[in-house]
């Protein structure tokens, strides 16, 4: 009964936190309304309500960047992880170098490097020029550090499988590829899923850094909305509190589900 009650409260936490944030926003904006009643200026609540669709539109771009970056990082990270366990040193050593390079580099530095290295437009063989939006460059920049960490997750998951399973498969005349495909990797999926979800949550939280590069995502749109509404100091708390709330409501259920998967898999369910 205790676990059921905790689970219910845990899943209600995003709604409770969102309600508290909204209450704080209303309290702040109502105070500003009382101060601005005689001045004829737009209140903080009215400004937030007016620009809320614009901010949510930017948040959708955050989600799009996170999904595309995670998909790209997963595919390239798995490829890089398999290279790290290659018997050939000519494949294994460069893969380890790339993995450690991007794992230990600041995300912001990677973003600026991608923005400068990737061209603004690409000329196709037919002579047609295709522009590369800034959010696409930011997506590539976000994918690189996550790629390196997923490669390390795969390498660690394979290394955690007892060596006796490799020996048993070898005694049954399985090739290395057959052993990986039929015996090792099915067990690695269960071990990799919780950290994979953790990295997706972290990636989503990092996407507002794209605003520094001029991408019109949630943070950039929030700043633009406040400037368009007059850049008044009382706008800071409602606007940024609303921005924090939408990220929290999206990320927190993912973290709760990740913890449940970790407990379930650690128990051998």
Coordinates of C-alpha atoms in Angstrom, one line a residue:
X1 CA 0.0 0.0 0.0
X2 CA 2.9 2.3 0.8
X3 CA 4.5 1.8 -2.6
X4 CA 1.2 2.5 -4.4
X5 CA 0.7 5.8 -2.5
X6 CA 4.3 6.8 -3.3
X7 CA 3.8 6.0 -6.9
X8 CA 0.7 8.0 -7.1
X9 CA 2.4 11.0 -5.4
X10 CA 5.4 10.6 -7.7
X11 CA 3.3 10.8 -10.9
X12 CA 1.3 13.7 -9.5
X13 CA 4.5 15.7 -8.8
X14 CA 4.7 17.4 -12.2
X15 CA 1.1 18.6 -11.8
X16 CA 1.7 19.8 -8.3
X17 CA 4.9 21.6 -9.3
X18 CA 3.3 23.1 -12.3
X19 CA 0.4 24.3 -10.1
X20 CA 2.8 25.9 -7.7
X21 CA 4.7 27.6 -10.5
X22 CA 1.5 28.9 -11.9
X23 CA 0.4 30.1 -8.5
X24 CA 3.7 31.9 -8.0
X25 CA 3.4 33.4 -11.5
X26 CA -0.1 34.6 -10.8
X27 CA 0.9 36.1 -7.5
X28 CA 3.8 38.0 -9.1
X29 CA 1.7 39.2 -12.1
X30 CA -1.2 40.3 -10.0
X31 CA 1.1 42.4 -7.9
X32 CA 2.4 43.9 -11.1
X33 CA -1.1 44.5 -12.3
X34 CA -1.9 46.4 -9.1
X35 CA 1.1 48.6 -9.7
X36 CA 0.4 49.2 -13.4
X37 CA -3.4 49.7 -13.0
X38 CA -3.1 53.5 -13.2
X39 CA -0.2 53.6 -15.7
X40 CA -2.1 51.9 -18.6
X41 CA 0.8 49.5 -19.3
X42 CA 0.3 45.8 -20.1
X43 CA 0.5 43.7 -17.0
X44 CA 3.0 40.8 -16.7
X45 CA 0.2 38.2 -16.8
X46 CA -1.4 39.7 -19.9
X47 CA 2.0 39.9 -21.6
X48 CA 2.8 36.2 -20.7
X49 CA -0.7 35.1 -21.9
X50 CA -0.2 37.0 -25.2
X51 CA 3.3 35.5 -25.9
X52 CA 2.6 32.1 -24.5
X53 CA 1.9 30.5 -27.9
X54 CA 5.1 32.0 -29.3
X55 CA 7.1 30.5 -26.4
X56 CA 5.4 27.1 -26.8
X57 CA 6.3 27.2 -30.5
X58 CA 9.9 27.6 -29.6
X59 CA 9.6 24.7 -27.1
X60 CA 8.4 22.5 -29.9
X61 CA 11.7 23.2 -31.7
X62 CA 13.5 22.2 -28.6
X63 CA 11.7 18.9 -28.7
X64 CA 12.4 18.4 -32.4
X65 CA 16.1 19.1 -31.9
X66 CA 16.2 16.7 -29.0
X67 CA 14.5 13.9 -30.8
X68 CA 16.6 14.3 -34.0
X69 CA 19.8 14.7 -32.1
X70 CA 19.1 11.6 -30.0
X71 CA 18.3 9.6 -33.1
X72 CA 21.5 10.7 -34.8
X73 CA 23.5 10.1 -31.6
X74 CA 22.0 6.6 -31.1
X75 CA 22.8 5.4 -34.6
X76 CA 26.4 6.9 -34.7
X77 CA 27.0 6.0 -31.0
X78 CA 26.1 2.3 -31.6
X79 CA 28.4 2.2 -34.6
X80 CA 31.2 3.9 -32.6
X81 CA 30.6 1.5 -29.7
X82 CA 31.0 -1.6 -31.9
X83 CA 34.2 -0.1 -33.3
X84 CA 35.6 0.1 -29.7
X85 CA 35.2 -3.6 -29.2
X86 CA 36.7 -4.5 -32.5
X87 CA 39.6 -7.0 -32.4
X88 CA 41.6 -4.8 -34.8
X89 CA 43.6 -2.0 -33.1
X90 CA 43.4 0.1 -36.3
X91 CA 39.6 0.3 -35.7
X92 CA 39.5 0.2 -31.9
X93 CA 42.0 2.9 -31.1
X94 CA 40.6 5.7 -33.3
X95 CA 37.1 4.9 -32.0
X96 CA 38.3 5.2 -28.4
X97 CA 40.0 8.5 -29.2
X98 CA 36.9 10.0 -30.8
X99 CA 34.8 8.7 -27.9
X100 CA 37.0 10.3 -25.2
X101 CA 37.4 13.5 -27.2
X102 CA 33.6 14.3 -27.4
X103 CA 32.9 12.9 -23.9
X104 CA 35.4 15.3 -22.3
X105 CA 34.7 18.4 -24.4
X106 CA 32.3 21.2 -23.2
X107 CA 29.0 21.1 -25.1
X108 CA 29.1 24.8 -25.8
X109 CA 32.6 24.6 -27.4
X110 CA 31.3 21.8 -29.6
X111 CA 28.3 23.9 -30.6
X112 CA 30.4 26.8 -31.6
X113 CA 32.8 24.6 -33.5
X114 CA 29.9 23.1 -35.5
X115 CA 28.5 26.5 -36.2
X116 CA 31.8 27.6 -37.6
X117 CA 32.8 24.4 -39.4
X118 CA 29.4 23.5 -41.1
X119 CA 28.7 25.8 -44.0
X120 CA 25.7 28.1 -44.2
X121 CA 24.7 26.6 -47.5
X122 CA 25.5 23.6 -49.7
X123 CA 25.7 23.6 -53.5
X124 CA 24.2 20.5 -55.0
X125 CA 25.6 18.9 -58.2
X126 CA 23.0 20.6 -60.3
X127 CA 24.0 24.0 -59.0
X128 CA 21.1 24.5 -56.7
X129 CA 22.0 26.0 -53.3
X130 CA 20.4 24.6 -50.1
X131 CA 20.6 26.7 -46.9
X132 CA 21.4 24.9 -43.7
X133 CA 19.4 26.4 -40.8
X134 CA 21.1 27.2 -37.5
X135 CA 18.9 24.7 -35.6
X136 CA 20.2 21.9 -37.9
X137 CA 23.7 22.8 -37.0
X138 CA 22.8 22.9 -33.3
X139 CA 21.2 19.5 -33.6
X140 CA 24.4 18.1 -34.9
X141 CA 26.4 19.8 -32.2
X142 CA 24.1 18.3 -29.5
X143 CA 24.4 14.8 -31.0
X144 CA 28.2 14.6 -30.9
X145 CA 28.7 14.4 -27.1
X146 CA 25.7 12.2 -26.6
X147 CA 27.0 9.9 -29.4
X148 CA 30.3 9.4 -27.4
X149 CA 28.4 8.6 -24.2
X150 CA 26.1 6.1 -26.0
X151 CA 29.2 4.4 -27.5
X152 CA 30.6 4.1 -23.9
X153 CA 27.3 2.8 -22.6
X154 CA 27.3 0.1 -25.3
X155 CA 30.9 -0.8 -24.6
X156 CA 30.2 -1.0 -20.9
X157 CA 27.1 -3.1 -21.3
X158 CA 28.9 -5.6 -23.5
X159 CA 31.8 -5.7 -21.1
X160 CA 29.4 -6.4 -18.2
X161 CA 28.2 -9.7 -19.7
X162 CA 30.0 -12.6 -18.1
X163 CA 32.8 -14.1 -20.1
X164 CA 31.4 -17.5 -19.7
X165 CA 28.6 -16.7 -22.2
X166 CA 31.2 -15.9 -24.8
X167 CA 33.0 -19.1 -24.1
X168 CA 29.7 -21.1 -24.2
X169 CA 28.8 -19.6 -27.6
X170 CA 32.3 -20.3 -28.9
X171 CA 31.9 -24.0 -27.9
X172 CA 28.7 -24.1 -29.9
X173 CA 30.6 -22.9 -33.0
X174 CA 29.0 -19.5 -33.0
X175 CA 30.8 -16.8 -34.8
X176 CA 31.6 -13.5 -33.1
X177 CA 28.8 -11.8 -35.0
X178 CA 26.3 -14.5 -34.1
X179 CA 27.2 -14.4 -30.5
X180 CA 26.7 -10.6 -30.4
X181 CA 23.5 -10.7 -32.3
X182 CA 21.7 -13.6 -30.6
X183 CA 23.2 -13.8 -27.1
X184 CA 25.0 -10.6 -26.0
X185 CA 23.0 -7.7 -27.5
X186 CA 19.6 -8.9 -26.3
X187 CA 20.9 -8.7 -22.7
X188 CA 22.6 -5.3 -23.3
X189 CA 19.3 -3.7 -24.4
X190 CA 17.9 -4.0 -20.8
X191 CA 21.1 -2.6 -19.4
X192 CA 21.4 0.3 -21.9
X193 CA 17.8 1.5 -21.8
X194 CA 17.8 3.4 -18.4
X195 CA 21.1 5.4 -19.1
X196 CA 19.9 6.0 -22.7
X197 CA 16.7 7.7 -21.3
X198 CA 18.8 9.6 -18.8
X199 CA 20.9 11.0 -21.7
X200 CA 17.8 12.0 -23.6
X201 CA 16.5 13.9 -20.6
X202 CA 19.9 15.7 -20.3
X203 CA 20.0 16.4 -24.0
X204 CA 16.6 18.0 -23.9
X205 CA 17.7 20.2 -20.9
X206 CA 20.7 21.3 -22.9
X207 CA 18.8 22.4 -26.0
X208 CA 18.2 26.0 -24.7
X209 CA 22.0 26.6 -25.2
X210 CA 21.1 26.9 -28.9
X211 CA 19.7 30.3 -28.1
X212 CA 23.3 31.5 -27.8
X213 CA 23.7 30.7 -31.4
X214 CA 20.6 32.6 -32.5
X215 CA 18.2 29.6 -32.7
X216 CA 14.6 30.6 -32.1
X217 CA 13.8 27.9 -29.6
X218 CA 12.0 28.3 -26.2
X219 CA 14.6 30.4 -24.4
X220 CA 15.3 32.6 -27.5
X221 CA 11.6 33.2 -28.0
X222 CA 11.1 34.0 -24.3
X223 CA 13.8 36.6 -24.4
X224 CA 12.4 38.0 -27.7
X225 CA 8.9 38.1 -26.2
X226 CA 10.0 40.0 -23.1
X227 CA 11.8 42.6 -25.3
X228 CA 8.8 43.0 -27.5
X229 CA 6.6 43.5 -24.4
X230 CA 8.8 46.2 -23.1
X231 CA 11.6 44.5 -21.2
X232 CA 10.2 45.4 -17.9
X233 CA 11.8 43.9 -14.7
X234 CA 8.6 42.4 -13.5
X235 CA 8.4 40.2 -16.6
X236 CA 11.5 38.1 -15.6
X237 CA 9.9 35.9 -13.0
X238 CA 6.6 35.0 -14.8
X239 CA 8.3 34.4 -18.2
X240 CA 11.2 32.4 -17.0
X241 CA 9.1 30.5 -14.4
X242 CA 6.8 29.5 -17.2
X243 CA 9.8 28.3 -19.3
X244 CA 11.1 26.3 -16.4
X245 CA 7.7 24.7 -15.8
X246 CA 7.2 23.4 -19.3
X247 CA 10.6 21.8 -19.3
X248 CA 10.0 20.3 -15.9
X249 CA 6.6 18.9 -16.8
X250 CA 8.1 17.2 -19.9
X251 CA 11.3 15.9 -18.2
X252 CA 10.2 14.8 -14.8
X253 CA 8.0 11.9 -15.9
X254 CA 10.8 10.6 -18.0
X255 CA 13.2 10.6 -15.0
X256 CA 10.6 8.8 -12.9
X257 CA 10.0 6.1 -15.6
X258 CA 13.8 5.7 -15.9
X259 CA 14.2 5.0 -12.2
X260 CA 11.4 2.5 -12.4
X261 CA 13.1 0.7 -15.2
X262 CA 16.4 0.7 -13.3
X263 CA 14.7 -0.9 -10.2
X264 CA 12.9 -3.4 -12.4
X265 CA 15.9 -4.5 -14.4
X266 CA 18.2 -4.6 -11.3
X267 CA 15.6 -7.0 -9.7
X268 CA 15.9 -9.2 -12.8
X269 CA 12.2 -8.8 -13.7

